[in-house]
Short mmCIF file of C-alpha atoms and ligand atoms in Angstrom, two decimals:
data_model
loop_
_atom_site.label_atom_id
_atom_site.label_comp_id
_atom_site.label_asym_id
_atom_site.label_seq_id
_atom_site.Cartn_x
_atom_site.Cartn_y
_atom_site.Cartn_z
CA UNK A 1324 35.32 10.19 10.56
CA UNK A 1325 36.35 8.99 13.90
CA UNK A 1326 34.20 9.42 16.83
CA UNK A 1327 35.10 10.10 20.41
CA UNK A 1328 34.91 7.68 23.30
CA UNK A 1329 32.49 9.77 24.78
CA UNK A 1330 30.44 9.75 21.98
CA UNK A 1331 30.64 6.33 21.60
CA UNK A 1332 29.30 5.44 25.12
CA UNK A 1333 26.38 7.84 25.03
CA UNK A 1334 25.42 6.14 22.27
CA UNK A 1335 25.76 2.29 23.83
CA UNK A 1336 23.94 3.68 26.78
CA UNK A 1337 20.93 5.06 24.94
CA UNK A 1338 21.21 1.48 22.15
CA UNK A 1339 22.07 4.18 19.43
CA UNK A 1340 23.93 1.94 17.04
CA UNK A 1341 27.48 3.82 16.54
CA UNK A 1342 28.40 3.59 12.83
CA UNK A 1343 31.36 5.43 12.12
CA UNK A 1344 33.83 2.94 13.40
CA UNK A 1345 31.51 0.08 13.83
CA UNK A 1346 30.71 -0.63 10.18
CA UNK A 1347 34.43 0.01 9.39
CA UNK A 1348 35.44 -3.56 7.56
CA UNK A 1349 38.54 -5.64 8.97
CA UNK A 1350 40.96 -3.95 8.13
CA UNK A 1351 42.79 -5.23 4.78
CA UNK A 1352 46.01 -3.37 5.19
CA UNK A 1353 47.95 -6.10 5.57
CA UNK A 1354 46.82 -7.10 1.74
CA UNK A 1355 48.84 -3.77 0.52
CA UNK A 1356 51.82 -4.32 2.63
CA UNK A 1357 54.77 -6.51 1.02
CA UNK A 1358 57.38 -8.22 3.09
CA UNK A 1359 59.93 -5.37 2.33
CA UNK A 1360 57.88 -2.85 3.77
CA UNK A 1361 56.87 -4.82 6.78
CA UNK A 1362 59.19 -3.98 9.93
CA UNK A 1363 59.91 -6.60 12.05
CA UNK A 1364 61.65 -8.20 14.69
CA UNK A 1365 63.75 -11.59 15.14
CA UNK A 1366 64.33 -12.81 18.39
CA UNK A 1367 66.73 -16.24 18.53
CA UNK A 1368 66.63 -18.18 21.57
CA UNK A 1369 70.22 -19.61 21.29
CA UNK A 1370 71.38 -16.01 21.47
CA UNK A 1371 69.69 -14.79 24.33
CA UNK A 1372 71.38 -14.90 27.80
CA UNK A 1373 68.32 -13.49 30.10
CA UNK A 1374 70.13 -10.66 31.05
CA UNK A 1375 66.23 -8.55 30.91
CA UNK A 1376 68.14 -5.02 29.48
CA UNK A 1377 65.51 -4.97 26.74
CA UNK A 1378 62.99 -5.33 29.47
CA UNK A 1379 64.37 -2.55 31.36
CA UNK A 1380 65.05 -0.72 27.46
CA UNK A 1381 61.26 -0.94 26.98
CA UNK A 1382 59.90 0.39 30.62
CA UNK A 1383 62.28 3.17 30.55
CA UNK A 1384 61.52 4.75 26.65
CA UNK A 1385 57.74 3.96 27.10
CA UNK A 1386 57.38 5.90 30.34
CA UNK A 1387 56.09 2.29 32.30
CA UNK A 1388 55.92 2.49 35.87
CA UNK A 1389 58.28 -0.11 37.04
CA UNK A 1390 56.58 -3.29 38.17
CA UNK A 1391 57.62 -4.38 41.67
CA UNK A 1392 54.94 -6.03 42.43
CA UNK A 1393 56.39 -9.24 43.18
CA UNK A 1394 59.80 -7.75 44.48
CA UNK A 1395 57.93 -6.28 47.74
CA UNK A 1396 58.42 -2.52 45.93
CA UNK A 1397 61.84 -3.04 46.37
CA UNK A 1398 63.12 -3.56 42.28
CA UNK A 1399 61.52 -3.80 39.00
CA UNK A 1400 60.70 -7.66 38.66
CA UNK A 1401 57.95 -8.27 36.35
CA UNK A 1402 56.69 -11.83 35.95
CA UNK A 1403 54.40 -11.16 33.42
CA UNK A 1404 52.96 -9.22 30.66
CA UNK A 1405 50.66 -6.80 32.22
CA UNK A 1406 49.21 -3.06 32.30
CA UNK A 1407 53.48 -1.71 33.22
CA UNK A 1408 55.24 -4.79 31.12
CA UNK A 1409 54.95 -5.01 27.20
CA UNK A 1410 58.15 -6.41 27.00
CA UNK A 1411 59.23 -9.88 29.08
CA UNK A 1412 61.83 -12.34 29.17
CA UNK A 1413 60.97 -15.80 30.52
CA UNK A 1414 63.25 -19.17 31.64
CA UNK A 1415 61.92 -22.31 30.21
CA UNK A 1416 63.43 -25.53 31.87
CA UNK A 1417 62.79 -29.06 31.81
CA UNK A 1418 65.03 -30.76 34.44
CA UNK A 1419 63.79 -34.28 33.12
CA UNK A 1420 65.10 -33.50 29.65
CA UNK A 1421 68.03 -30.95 30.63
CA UNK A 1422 66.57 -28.02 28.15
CA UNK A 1423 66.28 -24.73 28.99
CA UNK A 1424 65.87 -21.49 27.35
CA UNK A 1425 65.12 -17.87 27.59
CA UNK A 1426 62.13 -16.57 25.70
CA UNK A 1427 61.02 -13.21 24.98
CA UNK A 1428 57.16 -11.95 24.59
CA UNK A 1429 55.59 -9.20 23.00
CA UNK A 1430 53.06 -8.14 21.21
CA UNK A 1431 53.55 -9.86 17.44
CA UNK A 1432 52.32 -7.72 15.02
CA UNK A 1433 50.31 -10.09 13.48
CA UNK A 1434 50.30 -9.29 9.25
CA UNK A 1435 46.07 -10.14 9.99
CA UNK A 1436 45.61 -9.06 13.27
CA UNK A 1437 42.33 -10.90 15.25
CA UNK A 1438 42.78 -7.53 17.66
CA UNK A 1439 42.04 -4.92 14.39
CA UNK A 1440 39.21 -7.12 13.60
CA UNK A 1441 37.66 -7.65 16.88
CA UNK A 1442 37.92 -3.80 17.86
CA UNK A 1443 34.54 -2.08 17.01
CA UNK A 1444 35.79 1.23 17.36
CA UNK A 1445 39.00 0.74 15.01
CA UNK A 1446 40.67 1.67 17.73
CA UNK A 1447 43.80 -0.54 16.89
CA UNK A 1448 44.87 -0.41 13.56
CA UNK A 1449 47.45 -1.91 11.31
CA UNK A 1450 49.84 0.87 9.83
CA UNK A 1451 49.69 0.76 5.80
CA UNK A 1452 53.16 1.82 5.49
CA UNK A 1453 54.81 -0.48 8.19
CA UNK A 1454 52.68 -2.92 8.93
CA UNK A 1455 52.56 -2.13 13.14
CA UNK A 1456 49.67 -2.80 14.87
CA UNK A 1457 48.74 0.39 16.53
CA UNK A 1458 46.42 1.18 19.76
CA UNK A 1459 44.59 4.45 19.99
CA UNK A 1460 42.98 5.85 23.39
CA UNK A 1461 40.66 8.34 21.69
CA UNK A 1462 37.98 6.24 20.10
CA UNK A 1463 38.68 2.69 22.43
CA UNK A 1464 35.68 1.91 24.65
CA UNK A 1465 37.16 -0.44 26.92
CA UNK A 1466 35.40 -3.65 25.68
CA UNK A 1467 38.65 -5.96 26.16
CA UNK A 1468 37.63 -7.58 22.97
CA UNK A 1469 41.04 -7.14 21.59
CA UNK A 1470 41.90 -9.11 24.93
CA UNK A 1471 39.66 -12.35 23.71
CA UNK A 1472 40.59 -12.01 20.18
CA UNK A 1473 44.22 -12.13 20.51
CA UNK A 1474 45.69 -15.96 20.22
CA UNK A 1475 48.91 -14.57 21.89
CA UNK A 1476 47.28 -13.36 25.06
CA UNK A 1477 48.85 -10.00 24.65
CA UNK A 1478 46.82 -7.18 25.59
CA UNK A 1479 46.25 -5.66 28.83
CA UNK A 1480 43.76 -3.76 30.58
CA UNK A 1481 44.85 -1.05 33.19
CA UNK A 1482 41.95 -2.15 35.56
CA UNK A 1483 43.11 0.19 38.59
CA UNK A 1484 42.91 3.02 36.68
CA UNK A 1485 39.82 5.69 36.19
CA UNK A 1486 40.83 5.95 32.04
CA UNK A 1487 41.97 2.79 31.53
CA UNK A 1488 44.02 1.92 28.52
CA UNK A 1489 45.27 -1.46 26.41
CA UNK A 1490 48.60 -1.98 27.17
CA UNK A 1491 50.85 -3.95 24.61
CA UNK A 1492 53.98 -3.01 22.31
CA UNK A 1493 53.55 -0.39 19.53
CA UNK A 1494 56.89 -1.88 17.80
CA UNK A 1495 58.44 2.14 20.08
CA UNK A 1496 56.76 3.80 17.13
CA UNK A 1497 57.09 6.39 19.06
CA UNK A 1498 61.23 6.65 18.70
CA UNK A 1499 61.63 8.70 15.60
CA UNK A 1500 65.65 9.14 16.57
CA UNK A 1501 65.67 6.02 13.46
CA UNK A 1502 67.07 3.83 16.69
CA UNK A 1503 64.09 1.39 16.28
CA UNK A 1504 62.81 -0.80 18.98
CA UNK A 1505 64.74 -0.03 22.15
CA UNK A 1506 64.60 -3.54 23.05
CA UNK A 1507 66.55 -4.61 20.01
CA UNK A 1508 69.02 -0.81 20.46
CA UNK A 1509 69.98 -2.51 23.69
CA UNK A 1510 70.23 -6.50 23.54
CA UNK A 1511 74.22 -7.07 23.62
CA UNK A 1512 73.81 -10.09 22.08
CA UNK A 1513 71.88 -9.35 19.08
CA UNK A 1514 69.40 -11.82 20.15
CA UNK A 1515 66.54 -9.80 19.15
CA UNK A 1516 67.11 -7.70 15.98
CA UNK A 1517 65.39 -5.46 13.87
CA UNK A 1518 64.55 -4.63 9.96
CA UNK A 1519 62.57 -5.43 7.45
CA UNK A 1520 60.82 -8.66 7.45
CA UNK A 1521 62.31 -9.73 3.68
CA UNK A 1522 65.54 -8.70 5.23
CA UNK A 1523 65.29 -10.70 9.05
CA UNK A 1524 63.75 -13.89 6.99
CA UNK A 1525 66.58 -13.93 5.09
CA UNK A 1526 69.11 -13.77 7.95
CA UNK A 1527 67.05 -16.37 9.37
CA UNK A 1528 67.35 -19.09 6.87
CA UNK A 1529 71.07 -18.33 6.54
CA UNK A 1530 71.21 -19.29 10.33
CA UNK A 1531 69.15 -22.42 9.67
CA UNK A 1532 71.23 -23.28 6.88
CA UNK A 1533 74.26 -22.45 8.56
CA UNK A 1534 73.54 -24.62 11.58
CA UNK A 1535 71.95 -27.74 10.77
CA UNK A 1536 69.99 -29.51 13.04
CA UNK A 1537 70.41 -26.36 15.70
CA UNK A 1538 66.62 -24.71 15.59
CA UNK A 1539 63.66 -26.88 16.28
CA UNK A 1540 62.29 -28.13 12.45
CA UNK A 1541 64.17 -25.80 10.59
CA UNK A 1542 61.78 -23.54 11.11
CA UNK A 1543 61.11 -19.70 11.91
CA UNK A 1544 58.20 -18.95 14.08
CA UNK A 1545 55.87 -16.23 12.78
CA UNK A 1546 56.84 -17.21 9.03
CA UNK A 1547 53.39 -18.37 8.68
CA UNK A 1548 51.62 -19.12 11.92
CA UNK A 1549 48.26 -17.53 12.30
CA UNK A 1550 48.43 -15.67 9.15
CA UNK A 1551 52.10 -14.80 9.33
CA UNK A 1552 53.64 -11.99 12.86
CA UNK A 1553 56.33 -9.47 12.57
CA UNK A 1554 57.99 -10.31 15.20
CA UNK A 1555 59.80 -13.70 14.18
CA UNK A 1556 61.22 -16.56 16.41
CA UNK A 1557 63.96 -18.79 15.52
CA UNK A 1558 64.12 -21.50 18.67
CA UNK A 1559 65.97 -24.95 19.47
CA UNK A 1560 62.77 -25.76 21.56
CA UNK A 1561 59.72 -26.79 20.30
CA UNK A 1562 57.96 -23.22 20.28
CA UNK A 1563 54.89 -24.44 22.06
CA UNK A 1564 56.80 -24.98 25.31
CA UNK A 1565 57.28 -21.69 25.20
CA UNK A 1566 54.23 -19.82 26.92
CA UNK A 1567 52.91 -17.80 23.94
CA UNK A 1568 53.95 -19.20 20.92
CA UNK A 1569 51.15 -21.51 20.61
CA UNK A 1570 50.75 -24.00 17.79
CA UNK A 1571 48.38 -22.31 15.04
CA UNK A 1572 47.93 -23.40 11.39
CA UNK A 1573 48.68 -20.89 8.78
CA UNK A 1574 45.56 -19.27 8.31
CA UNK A 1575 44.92 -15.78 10.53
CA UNK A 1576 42.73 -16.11 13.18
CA UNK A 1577 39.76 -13.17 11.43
CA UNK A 1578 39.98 -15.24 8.44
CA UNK A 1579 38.87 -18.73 9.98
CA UNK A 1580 36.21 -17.02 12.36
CA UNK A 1581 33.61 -14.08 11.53
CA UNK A 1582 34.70 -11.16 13.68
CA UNK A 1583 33.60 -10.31 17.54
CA UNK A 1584 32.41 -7.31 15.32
CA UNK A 1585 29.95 -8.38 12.89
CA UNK A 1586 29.05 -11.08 15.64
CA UNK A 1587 27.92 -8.01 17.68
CA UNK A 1588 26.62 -5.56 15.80
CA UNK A 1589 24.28 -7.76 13.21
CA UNK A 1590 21.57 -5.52 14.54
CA UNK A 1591 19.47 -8.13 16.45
CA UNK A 1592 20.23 -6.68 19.25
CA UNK A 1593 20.54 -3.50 21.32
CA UNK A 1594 24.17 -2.44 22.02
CA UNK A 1595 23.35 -2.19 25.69
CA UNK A 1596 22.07 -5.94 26.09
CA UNK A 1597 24.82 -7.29 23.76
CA UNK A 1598 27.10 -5.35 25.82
CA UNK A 1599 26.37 -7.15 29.07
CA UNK A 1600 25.69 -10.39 27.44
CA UNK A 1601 29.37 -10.25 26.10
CA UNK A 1602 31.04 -8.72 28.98
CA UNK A 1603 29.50 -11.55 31.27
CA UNK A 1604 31.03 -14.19 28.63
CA UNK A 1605 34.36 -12.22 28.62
CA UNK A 1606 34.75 -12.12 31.62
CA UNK A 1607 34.05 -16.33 32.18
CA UNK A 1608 36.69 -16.81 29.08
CA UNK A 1609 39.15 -14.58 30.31
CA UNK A 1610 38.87 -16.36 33.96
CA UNK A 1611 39.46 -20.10 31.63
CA UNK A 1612 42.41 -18.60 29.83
CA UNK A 1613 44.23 -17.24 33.00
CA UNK A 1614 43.84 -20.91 34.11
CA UNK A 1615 45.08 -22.47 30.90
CA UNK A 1616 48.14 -20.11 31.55
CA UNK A 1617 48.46 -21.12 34.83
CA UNK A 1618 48.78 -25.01 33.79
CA UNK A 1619 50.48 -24.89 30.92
CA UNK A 1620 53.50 -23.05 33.36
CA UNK A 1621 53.06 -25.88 35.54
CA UNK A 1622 53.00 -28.76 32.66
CA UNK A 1623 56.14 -26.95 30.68
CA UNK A 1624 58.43 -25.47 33.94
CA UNK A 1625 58.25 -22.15 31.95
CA UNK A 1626 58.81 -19.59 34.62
CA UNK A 1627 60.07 -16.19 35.55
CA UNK A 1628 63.80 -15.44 35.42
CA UNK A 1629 64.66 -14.62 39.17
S1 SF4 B 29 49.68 -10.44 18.93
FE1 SF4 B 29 47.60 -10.01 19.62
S2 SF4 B 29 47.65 -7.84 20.14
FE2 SF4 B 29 49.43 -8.23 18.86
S3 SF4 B 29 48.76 -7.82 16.74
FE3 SF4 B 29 48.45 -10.00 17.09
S4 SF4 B 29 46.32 -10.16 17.75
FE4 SF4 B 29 46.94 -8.01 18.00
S1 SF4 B 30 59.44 -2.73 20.38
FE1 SF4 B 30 59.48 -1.18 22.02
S2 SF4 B 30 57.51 -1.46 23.04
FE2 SF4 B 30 57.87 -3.32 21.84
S3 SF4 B 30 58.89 -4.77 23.22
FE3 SF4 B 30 60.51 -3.66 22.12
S4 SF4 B 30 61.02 -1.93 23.48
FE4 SF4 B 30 59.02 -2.72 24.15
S1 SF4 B 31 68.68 -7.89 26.02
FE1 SF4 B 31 69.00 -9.52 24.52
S2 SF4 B 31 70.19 -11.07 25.63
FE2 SF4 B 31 69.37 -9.69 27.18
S3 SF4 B 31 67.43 -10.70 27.79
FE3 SF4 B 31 66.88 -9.24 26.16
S4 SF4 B 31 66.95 -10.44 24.27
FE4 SF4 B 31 68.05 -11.64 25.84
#
């Protein structure tokens, strides 16, 4: 039964150990769902031309405040993912070695998700039909352990606000107009597309074999990094240039560590004092990873389309 965030804070407050979504497993959807039911997306890099209309595509169906933050409120400019951006495009360039390349992030809808299987309220979930990795507000508590969890850096917190929520694509699950993505309804050069996994892994080996030599090691990105992602990346750059795309082997992130989860709640201690003891050590490894960020922008020239 799910419980209520309320609920779910009274009981941290008075150490009342809250069950109902805390001794929910990892979810195992992703063992049910076949590559033909999976949706996905496949973004190519040699396609794209930077020209941010999915960006704009994504703000305007999902109702985000436009970020101007960086554009002295005069025009919607994000540089980043963050609490009004789920969708952004990014310019890679080394002027040593002449390449350069737009590249697209999003939430990727990892088949094992570390986010499901940090959240102890189950308040992301993976769809058993489709595969998409869902947020809920009613039963999330605001932890951010989705945040540490996620090897793609992809959720955000709206700090400024009074209800705060995690901010990060739902895959538009919300379009039911059988459009899809908006970001993929949009891009006029089919750079990012959308289907069925089976059916976007197939197009992209036909472009591989089509176009020798053109994508970095033959290979598509997301085919089996970290467990295997629905959104897919065909690139002519070595994908860890790219800002998110970081190398991972092919094992999913909940499967080579235990989960925040059963970390927390092995009943040694309260909920309270784990609570602070965790939020203390989020807070110090979120600090390290908005560093890491920082340098690996400086080390790669990956930087914001102006
Ligand atoms: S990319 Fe991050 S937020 Fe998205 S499904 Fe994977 S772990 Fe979750
Ligand atoms: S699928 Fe929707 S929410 Fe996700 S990046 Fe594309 S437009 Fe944005
Ligand atoms: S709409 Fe297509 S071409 Fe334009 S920036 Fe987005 S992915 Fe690239």
């Amino acid at each position: 039964m799910p419980i209520s965030r309320r609920k779910a804070i009274g009981a941290m407050l008075t150490g009342t150990a809250v069950v109902a979504g805390v001794q929910k497993a990892p979810a195992a959807s992703h063992e049910k769902l076949s590559n033909k039911e999976m949706v996905a997306m496949l973004y190519d890099t040699t396609l794209c031309i930077g020209c941010k209309a999915c960006v704009s595509a994504c703000a305007q169906v999902n109702d985000l405040v436009p970020d101007t933050g960086d554009s002295n409120g005069l025009y919607q400019m994000p540089k980043y993912l963050n609490d009004k951006t789920k969708n952004i495009i990014k310019l890679y360039e080394d002027e040593k070695t002449g390449l350069r390349t737009f590249v697209k992030a999003q939430c990727m809808h990892c088949i094992d998700p570390a986010c499901v299987a940090a959240c102890p309220m189950a308040a992301l979930t993976k769809n058993e039909k489709n595969g998409i990795v869902q947020w809920d507000g009613t039963t999330c508590l605001g932890c951010r352990y989705c945040q540490i969890a996620c090897p793609y850096n992809i959720p955000k917190f709206e700090w400024n606000e009074v209800n705060p929520k995690i901010v990060k694509c739902q895959f538009c699950d919300h379009r039911t107009d059988g459009k899809g993505p908006a970001c993929c309804d949009v891009c006029p050069r089919e750079a990012v597309i959308y289907g069925t996994r089976e059916e976007l892994l197939r197009i992209a080996r036909k472009r591989i074999a089509d176009n020798p030599g053109k994508y970095y090691e033959d290979r598509i990105y997301g085919e089996y990094e970290g467990g295997g992602t629905q959104v897919l990346y065909l690139s002519h750059i070595e994908p860890k240039l790219l800002g998110h795309l970081v190398p991972l082997d092919h094992r999913s992130i909940p499967e080579q560590v235990e989960s925040v989860q059963n970390t927390l709640y092995m009943g040694f201690l309260s909920p309270v004092i784990a609570y602070a003891a965790l939020t203390s050590y989020m807070k110090k490894r979120w600090q390290k990873h908005e560093e890491e960020a920082k340098h690996i922008e400086e080390e790669t020239g990956l930087k914001e389309q102006l």
